[in-house]
PDB file of C-alpha atoms in Angstrom:
ATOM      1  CA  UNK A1088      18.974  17.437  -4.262  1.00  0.00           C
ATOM      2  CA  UNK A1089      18.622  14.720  -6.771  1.00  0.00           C
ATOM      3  CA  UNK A1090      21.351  12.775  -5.753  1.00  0.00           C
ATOM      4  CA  UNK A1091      21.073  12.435  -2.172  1.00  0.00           C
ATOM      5  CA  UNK A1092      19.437   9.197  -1.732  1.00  0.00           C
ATOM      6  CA  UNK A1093      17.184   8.242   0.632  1.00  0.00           C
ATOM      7  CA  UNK A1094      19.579   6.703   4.174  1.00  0.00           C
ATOM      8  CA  UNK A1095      17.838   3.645   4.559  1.00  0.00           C
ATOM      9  CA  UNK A1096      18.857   0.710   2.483  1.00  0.00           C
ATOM     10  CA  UNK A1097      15.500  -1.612   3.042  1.00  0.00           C
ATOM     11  CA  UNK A1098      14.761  -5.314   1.297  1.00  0.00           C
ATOM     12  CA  UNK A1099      11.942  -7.175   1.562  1.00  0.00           C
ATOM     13  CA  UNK A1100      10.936 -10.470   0.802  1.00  0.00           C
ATOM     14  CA  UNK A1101       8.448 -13.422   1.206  1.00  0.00           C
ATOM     15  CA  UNK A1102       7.429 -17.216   1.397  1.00  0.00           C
ATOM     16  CA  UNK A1103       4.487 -19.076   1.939  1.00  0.00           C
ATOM     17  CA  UNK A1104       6.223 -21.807   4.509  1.00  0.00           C
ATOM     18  CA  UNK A1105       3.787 -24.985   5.190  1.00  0.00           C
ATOM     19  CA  UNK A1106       1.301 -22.608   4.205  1.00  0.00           C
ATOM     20  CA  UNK A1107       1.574 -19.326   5.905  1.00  0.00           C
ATOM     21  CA  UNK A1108       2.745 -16.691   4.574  1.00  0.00           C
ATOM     22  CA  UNK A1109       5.886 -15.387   5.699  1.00  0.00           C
ATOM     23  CA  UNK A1110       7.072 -11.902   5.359  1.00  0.00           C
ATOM     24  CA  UNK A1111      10.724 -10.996   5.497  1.00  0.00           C
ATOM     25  CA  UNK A1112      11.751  -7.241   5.617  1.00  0.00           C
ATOM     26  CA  UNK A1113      15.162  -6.138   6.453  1.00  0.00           C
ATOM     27  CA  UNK A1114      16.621  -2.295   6.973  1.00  0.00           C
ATOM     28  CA  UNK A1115      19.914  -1.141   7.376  1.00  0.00           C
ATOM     29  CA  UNK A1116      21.010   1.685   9.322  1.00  0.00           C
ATOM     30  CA  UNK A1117      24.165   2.653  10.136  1.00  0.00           C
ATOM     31  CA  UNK A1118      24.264   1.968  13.790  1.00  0.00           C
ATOM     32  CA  UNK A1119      21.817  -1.244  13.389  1.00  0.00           C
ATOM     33  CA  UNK A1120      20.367  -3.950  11.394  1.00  0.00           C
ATOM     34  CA  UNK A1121      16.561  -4.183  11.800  1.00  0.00           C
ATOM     35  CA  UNK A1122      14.977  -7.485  10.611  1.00  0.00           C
ATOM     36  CA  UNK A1123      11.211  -8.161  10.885  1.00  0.00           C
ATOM     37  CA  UNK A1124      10.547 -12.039  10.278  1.00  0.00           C
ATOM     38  CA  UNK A1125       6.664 -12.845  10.740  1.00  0.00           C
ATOM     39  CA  UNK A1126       3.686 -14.908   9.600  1.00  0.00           C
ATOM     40  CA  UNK A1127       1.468 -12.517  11.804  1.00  0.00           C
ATOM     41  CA  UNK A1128       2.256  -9.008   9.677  1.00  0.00           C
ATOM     42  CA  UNK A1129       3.203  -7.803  12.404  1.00  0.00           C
ATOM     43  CA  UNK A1130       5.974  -8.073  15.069  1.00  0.00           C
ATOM     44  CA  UNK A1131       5.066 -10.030  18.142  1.00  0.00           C
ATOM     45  CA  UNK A1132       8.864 -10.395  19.907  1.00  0.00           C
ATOM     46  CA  UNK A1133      11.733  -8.009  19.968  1.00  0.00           C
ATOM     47  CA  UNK A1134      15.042  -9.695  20.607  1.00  0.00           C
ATOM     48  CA  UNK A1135      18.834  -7.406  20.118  1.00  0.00           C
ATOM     49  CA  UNK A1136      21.521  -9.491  19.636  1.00  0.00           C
ATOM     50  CA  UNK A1137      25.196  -8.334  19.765  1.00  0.00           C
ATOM     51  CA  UNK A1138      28.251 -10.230  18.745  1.00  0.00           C
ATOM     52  CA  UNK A1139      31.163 -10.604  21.773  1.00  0.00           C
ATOM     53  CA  UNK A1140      33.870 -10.250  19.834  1.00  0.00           C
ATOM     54  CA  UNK A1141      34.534  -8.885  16.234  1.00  0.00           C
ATOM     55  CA  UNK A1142      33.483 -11.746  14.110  1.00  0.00           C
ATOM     56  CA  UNK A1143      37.043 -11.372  11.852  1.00  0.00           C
ATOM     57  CA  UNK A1144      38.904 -11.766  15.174  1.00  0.00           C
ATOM     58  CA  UNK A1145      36.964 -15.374  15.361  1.00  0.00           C
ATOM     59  CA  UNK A1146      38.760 -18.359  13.875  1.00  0.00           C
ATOM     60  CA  UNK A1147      35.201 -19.724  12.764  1.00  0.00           C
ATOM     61  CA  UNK A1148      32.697 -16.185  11.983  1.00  0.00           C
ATOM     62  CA  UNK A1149      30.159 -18.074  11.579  1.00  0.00           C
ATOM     63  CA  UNK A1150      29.906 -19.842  15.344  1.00  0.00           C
ATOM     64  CA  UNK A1151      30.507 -16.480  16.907  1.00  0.00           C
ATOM     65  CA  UNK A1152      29.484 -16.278  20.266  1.00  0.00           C
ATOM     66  CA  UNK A1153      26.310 -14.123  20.349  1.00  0.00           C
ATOM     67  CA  UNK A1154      24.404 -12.420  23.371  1.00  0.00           C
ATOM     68  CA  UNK A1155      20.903 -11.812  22.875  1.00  0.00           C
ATOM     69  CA  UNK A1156      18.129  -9.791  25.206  1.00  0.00           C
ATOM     70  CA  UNK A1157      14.343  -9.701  25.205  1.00  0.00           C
ATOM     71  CA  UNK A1158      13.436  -5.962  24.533  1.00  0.00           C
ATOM     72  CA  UNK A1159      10.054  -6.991  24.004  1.00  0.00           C
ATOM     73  CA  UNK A1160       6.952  -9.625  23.953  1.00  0.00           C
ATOM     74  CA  UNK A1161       7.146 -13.587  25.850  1.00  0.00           C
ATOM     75  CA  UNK A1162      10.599 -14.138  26.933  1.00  0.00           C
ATOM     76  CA  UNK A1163      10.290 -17.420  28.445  1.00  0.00           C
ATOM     77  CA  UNK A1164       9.238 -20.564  27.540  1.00  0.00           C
ATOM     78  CA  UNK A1165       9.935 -22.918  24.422  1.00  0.00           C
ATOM     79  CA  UNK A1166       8.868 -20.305  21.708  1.00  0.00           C
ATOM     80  CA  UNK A1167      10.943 -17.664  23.017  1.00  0.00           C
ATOM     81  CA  UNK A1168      13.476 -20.076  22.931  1.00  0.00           C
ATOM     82  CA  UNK A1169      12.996 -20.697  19.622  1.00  0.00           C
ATOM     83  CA  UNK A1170      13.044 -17.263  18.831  1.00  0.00           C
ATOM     84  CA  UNK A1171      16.480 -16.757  20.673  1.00  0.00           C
ATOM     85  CA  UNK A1172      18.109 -19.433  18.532  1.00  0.00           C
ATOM     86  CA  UNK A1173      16.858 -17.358  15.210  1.00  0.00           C
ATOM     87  CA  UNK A1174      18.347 -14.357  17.028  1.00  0.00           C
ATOM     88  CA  UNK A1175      22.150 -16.118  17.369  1.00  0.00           C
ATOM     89  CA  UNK A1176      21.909 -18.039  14.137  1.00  0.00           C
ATOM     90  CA  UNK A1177      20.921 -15.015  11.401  1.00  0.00           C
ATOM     91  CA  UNK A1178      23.696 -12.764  13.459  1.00  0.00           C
ATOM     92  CA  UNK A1179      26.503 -15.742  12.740  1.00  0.00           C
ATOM     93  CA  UNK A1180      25.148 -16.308   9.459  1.00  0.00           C
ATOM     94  CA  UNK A1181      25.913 -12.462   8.967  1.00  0.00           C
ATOM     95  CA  UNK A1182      29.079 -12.629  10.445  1.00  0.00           C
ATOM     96  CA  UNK A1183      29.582 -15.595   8.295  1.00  0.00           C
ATOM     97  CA  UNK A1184      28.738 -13.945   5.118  1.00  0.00           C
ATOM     98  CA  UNK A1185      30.731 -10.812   6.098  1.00  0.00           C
ATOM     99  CA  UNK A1186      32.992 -10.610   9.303  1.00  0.00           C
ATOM    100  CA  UNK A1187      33.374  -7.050   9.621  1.00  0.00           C
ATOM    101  CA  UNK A1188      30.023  -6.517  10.298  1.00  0.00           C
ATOM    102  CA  UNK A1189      29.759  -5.307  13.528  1.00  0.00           C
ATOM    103  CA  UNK A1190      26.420  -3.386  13.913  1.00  0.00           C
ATOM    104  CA  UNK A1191      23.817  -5.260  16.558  1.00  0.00           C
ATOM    105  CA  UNK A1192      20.590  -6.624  14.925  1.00  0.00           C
ATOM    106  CA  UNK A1193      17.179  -5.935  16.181  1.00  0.00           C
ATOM    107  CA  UNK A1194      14.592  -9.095  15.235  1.00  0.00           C
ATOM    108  CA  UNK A1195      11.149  -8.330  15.379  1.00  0.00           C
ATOM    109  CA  UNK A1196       9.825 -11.878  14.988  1.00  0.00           C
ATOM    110  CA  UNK A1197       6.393 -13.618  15.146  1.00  0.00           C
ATOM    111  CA  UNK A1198       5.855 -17.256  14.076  1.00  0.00           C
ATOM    112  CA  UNK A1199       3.568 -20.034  14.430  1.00  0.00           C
ATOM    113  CA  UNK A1200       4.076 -22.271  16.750  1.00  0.00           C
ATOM    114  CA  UNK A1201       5.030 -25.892  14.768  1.00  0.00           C
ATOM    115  CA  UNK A1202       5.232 -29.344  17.222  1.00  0.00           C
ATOM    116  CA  UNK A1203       6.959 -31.362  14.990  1.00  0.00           C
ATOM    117  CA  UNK A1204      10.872 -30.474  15.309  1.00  0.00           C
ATOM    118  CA  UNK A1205      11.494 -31.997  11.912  1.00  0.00           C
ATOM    119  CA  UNK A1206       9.068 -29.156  10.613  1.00  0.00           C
ATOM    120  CA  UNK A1207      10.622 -26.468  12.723  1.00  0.00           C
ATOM    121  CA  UNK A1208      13.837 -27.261  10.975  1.00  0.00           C
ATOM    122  CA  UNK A1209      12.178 -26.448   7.622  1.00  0.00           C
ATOM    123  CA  UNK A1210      10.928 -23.313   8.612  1.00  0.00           C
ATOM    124  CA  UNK A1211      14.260 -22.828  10.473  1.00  0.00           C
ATOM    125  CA  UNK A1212      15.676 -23.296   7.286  1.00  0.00           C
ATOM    126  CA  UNK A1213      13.395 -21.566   4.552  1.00  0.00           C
ATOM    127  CA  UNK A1214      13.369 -18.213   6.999  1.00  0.00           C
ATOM    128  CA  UNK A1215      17.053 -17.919   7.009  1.00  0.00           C
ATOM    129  CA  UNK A1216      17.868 -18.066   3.669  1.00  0.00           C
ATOM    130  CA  UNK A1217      15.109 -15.696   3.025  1.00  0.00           C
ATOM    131  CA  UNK A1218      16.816 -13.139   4.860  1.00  0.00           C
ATOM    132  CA  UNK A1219      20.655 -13.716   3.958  1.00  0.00           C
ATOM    133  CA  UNK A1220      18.775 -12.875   0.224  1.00  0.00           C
ATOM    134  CA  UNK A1221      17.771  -9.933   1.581  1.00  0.00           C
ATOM    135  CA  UNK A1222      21.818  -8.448   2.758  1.00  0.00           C
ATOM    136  CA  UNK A1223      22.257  -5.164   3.935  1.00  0.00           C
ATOM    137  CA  UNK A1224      25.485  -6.082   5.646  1.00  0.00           C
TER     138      UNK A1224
ATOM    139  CA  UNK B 488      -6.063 -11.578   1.739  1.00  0.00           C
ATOM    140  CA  UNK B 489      -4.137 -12.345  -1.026  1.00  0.00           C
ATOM    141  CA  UNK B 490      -1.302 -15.011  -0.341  1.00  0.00           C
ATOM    142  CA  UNK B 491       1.011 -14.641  -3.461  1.00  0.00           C
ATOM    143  CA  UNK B 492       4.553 -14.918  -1.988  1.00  0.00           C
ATOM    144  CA  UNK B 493       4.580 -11.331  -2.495  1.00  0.00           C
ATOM    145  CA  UNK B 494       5.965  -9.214   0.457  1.00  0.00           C
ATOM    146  CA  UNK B 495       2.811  -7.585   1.864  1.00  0.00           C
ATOM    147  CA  UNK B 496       4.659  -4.835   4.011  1.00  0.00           C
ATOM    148  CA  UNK B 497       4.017  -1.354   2.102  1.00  0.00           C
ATOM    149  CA  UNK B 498       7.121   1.045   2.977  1.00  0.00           C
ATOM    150  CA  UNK B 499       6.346   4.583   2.586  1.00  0.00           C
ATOM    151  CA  UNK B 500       9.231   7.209   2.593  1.00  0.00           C
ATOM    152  CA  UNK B 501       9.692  11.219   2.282  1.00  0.00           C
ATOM    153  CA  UNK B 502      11.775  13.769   2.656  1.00  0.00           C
ATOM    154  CA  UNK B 503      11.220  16.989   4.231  1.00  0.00           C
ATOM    155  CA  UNK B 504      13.492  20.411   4.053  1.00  0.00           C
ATOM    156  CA  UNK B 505      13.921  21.773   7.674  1.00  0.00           C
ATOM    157  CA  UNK B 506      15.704  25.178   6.350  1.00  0.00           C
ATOM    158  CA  UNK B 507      18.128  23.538   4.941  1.00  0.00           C
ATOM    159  CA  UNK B 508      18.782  20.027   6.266  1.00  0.00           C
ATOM    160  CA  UNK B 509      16.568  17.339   4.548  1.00  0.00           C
ATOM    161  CA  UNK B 510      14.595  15.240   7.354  1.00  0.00           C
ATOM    162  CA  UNK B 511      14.111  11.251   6.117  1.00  0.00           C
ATOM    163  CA  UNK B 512      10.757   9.656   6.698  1.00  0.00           C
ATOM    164  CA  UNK B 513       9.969   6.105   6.832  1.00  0.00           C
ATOM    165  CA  UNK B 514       6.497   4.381   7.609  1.00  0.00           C
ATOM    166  CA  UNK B 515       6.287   0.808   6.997  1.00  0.00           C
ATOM    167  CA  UNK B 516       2.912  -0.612   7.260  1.00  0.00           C
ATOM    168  CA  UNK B 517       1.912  -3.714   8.639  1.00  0.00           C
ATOM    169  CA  UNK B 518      -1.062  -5.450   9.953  1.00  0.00           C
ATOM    170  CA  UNK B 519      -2.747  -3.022  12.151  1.00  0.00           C
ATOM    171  CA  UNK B 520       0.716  -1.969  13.195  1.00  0.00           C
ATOM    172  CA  UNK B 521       2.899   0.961  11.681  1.00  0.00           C
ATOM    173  CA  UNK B 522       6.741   1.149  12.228  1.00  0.00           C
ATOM    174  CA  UNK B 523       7.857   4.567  11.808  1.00  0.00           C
ATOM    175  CA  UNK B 524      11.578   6.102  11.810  1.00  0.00           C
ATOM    176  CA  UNK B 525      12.505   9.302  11.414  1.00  0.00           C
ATOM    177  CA  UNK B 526      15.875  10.471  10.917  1.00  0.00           C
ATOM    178  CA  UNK B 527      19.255  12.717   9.063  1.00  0.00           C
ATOM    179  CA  UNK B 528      21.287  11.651   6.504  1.00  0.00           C
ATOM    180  CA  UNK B 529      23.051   9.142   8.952  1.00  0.00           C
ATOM    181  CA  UNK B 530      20.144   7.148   9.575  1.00  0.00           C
ATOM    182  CA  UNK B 531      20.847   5.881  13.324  1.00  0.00           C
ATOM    183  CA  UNK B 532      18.188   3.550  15.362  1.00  0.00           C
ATOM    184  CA  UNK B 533      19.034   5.114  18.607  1.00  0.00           C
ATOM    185  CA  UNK B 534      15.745   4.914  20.103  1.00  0.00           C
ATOM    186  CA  UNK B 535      12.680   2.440  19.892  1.00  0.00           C
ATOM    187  CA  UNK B 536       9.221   3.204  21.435  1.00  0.00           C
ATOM    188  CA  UNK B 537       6.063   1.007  21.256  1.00  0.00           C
ATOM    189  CA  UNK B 538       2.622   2.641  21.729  1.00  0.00           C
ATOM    190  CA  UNK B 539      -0.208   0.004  22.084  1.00  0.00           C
ATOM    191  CA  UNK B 540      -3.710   1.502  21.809  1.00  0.00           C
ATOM    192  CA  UNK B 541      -6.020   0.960  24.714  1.00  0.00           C
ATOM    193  CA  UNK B 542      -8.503  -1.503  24.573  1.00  0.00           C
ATOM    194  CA  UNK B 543     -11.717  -2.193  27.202  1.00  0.00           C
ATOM    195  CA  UNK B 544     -12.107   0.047  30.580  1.00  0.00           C
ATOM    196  CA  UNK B 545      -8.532   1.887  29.536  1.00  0.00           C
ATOM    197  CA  UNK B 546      -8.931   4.717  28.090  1.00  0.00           C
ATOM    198  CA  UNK B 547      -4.551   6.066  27.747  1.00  0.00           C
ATOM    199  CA  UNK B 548      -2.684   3.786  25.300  1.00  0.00           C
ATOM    200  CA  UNK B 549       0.507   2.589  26.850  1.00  0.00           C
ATOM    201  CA  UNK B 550       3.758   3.441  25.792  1.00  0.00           C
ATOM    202  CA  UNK B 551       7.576   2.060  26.738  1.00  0.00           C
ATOM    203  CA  UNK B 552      10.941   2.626  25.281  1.00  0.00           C
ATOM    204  CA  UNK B 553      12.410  -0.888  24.597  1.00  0.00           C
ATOM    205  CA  UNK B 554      16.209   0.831  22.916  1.00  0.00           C
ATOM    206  CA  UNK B 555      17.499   4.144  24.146  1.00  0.00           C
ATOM    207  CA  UNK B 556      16.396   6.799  26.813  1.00  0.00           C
ATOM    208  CA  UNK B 557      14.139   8.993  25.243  1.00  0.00           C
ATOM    209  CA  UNK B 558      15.320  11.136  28.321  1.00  0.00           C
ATOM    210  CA  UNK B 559      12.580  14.190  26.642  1.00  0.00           C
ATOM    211  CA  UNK B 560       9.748  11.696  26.159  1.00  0.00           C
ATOM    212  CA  UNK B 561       9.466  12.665  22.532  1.00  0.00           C
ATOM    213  CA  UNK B 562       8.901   9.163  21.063  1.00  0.00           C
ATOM    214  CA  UNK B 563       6.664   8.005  23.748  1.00  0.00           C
ATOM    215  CA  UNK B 564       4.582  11.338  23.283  1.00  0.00           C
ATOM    216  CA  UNK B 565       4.300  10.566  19.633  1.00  0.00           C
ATOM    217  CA  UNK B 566       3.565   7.340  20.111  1.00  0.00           C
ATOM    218  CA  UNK B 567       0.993   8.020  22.283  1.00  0.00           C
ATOM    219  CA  UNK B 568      -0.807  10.061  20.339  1.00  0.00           C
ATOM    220  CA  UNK B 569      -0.698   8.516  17.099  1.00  0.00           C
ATOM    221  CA  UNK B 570      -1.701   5.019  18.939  1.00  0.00           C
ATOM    222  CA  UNK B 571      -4.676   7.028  20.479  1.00  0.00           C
ATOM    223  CA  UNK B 572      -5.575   8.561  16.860  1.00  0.00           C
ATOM    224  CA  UNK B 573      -5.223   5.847  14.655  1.00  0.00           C
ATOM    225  CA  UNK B 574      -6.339   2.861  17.479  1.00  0.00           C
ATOM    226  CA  UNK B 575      -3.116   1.030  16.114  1.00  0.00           C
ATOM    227  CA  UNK B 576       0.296  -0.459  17.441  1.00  0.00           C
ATOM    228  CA  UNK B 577       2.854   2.277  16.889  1.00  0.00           C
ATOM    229  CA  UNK B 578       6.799   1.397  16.659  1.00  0.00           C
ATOM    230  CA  UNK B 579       8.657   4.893  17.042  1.00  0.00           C
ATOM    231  CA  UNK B 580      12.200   5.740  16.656  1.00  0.00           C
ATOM    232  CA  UNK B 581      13.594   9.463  16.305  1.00  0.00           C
ATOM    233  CA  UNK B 582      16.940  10.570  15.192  1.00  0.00           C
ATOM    234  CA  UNK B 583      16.454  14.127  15.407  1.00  0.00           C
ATOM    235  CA  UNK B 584      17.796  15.063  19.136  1.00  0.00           C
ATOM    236  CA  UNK B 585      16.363  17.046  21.619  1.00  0.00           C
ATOM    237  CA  UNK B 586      17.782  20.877  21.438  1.00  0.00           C
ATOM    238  CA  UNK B 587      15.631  22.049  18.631  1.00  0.00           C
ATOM    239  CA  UNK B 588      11.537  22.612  19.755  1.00  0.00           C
ATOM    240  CA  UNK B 589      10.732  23.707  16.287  1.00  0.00           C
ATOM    241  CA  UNK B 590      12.364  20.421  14.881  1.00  0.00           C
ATOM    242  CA  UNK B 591      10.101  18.630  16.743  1.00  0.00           C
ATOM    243  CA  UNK B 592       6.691  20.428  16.083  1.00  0.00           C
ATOM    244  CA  UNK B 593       8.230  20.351  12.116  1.00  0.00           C
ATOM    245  CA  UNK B 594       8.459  16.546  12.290  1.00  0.00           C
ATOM    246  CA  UNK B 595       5.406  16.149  14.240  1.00  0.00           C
ATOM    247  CA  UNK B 596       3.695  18.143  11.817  1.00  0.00           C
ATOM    248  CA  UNK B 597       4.652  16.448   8.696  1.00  0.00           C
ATOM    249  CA  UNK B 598       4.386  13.068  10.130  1.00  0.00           C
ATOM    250  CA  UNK B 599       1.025  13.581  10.920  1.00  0.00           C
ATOM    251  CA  UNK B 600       0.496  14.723   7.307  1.00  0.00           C
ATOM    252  CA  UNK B 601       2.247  11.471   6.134  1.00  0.00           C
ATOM    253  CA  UNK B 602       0.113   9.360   8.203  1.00  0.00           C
ATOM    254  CA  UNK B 603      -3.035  10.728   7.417  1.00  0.00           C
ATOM    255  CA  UNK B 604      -2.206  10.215   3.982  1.00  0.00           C
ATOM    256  CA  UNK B 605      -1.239   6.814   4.270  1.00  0.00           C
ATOM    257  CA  UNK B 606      -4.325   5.467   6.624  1.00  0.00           C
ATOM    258  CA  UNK B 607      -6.900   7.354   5.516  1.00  0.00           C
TER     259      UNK B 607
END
């Protein structure tokens, strides 16, 4: 049994952003991506997010139009809205990077709430390169 | 706690023989929160559970599926329990259907083994 591998193709990673520390994990399965984005260590919202049409049928992948639902945790207010936008922008930034990747993603995401919008942007930013290092797609 | 960039998550996997299909384990531990999968060789997410330990005058965690049916209540049950046992936040998802009873006491069985492992 030495070369069945384990299924799940898992990669982690991690940043300290404006001084918290970020941890990035991200598991592929075959029917789903899972990614787990959180400066809590542990996952505070659950957002699925499913492209509407096959990303390679799009003439730009990467603006995709995305539909996203609350499975779990705040789901209104400016913080969930924040956390939708995360939701649309890593699943275009994977159809981006690869266009025949169909599977939905599942974010599990907790993050500190930031005022300053120019400072959001950075962590924006920082957070989603993190996890297009971390492909399983 | 140690802030070194370093991904903190600990992922702990195994793999069990059920006669002779091999049964994939994965825990990944988090803070005060455990996400657990369990699953065949074509590792699906199908369904997604999260157990919540009680806390003051309750004395049952709670449990909901967020993904999936769970039309036999098997990851709710687990959840449940383990959330009860361990006082922790419990993400469950279980690939292994519903026809086989002794599937489910196996992987109950061994999880339990893994977990006790891992927490304790």
């Amino acid at each position: 049994m030495d070369d069945v591998r384990f299924p799940l193709n898992n990669k982690q990673a991690a940043c300290n952003v404006h001084g918290h520390h970020t941890e990035i994990l991200v598991t592929g399965f075959a029917d789903k991506i899972f990614i787990v984005v959180t400066q809590y260590g542990r996952i505070g919202s659950l957002i699925k997010t499913t492209v509407d049409i096959a990303p390679h049928l799009a003439s730009n992948p990467g603006a995709v139009p995305t539909t996203s639902q609350f499975l779990f945790g705040e789901s209104t207010g400016s913080q969930s809205d924040l956390y939708m936008l995360y939701a649309s922008s890593i699943s275009q930034t994977i159809a981006a990077m690869n266009p025949h990747e169909q599977r939905p993603v599942i974010l599990g995401i907790a993050l500190k709430p930031v005022e300053d919008m120019a400072q959001q942007r950075q962590v924006f930013d920082q957070v989603i390169d993190k996890v297009m290092a971390c492909p399983v797609w | 706690m140690v802030d070194n960039n370093e991904p903190q998550f600990i992922i702990h996997q195994d793999t069990q023989m059920y006669i002779t299909d091999p049964i994939y384990f994965q825990l990944v531990q988090m803070n005060k929160s455990m996400f657990v999968w369990i699953g065949k060789q074509q590792p699906n997410m199908k369904d997604l559970s999260i157990a919540m330990p009680s806390f003051g005058s309750q004395s049952i965690p709670s449990v909901t599926t967020v993904l999936g049916q769970d039309i036999s209540e098997q990851s709710r049950n687990l959840g449940r329990r383990l959330a009860s046992k361990y006082h922790q936040q419990f993400f469950i998802s279980l690939d292994i259907g519903n026809q086989d009873e002794m599937l489910v006491a196996f992987v109950e069985k061994k999880l339990s083994e893994l977990i006790k492992k891992v927490l304790n």
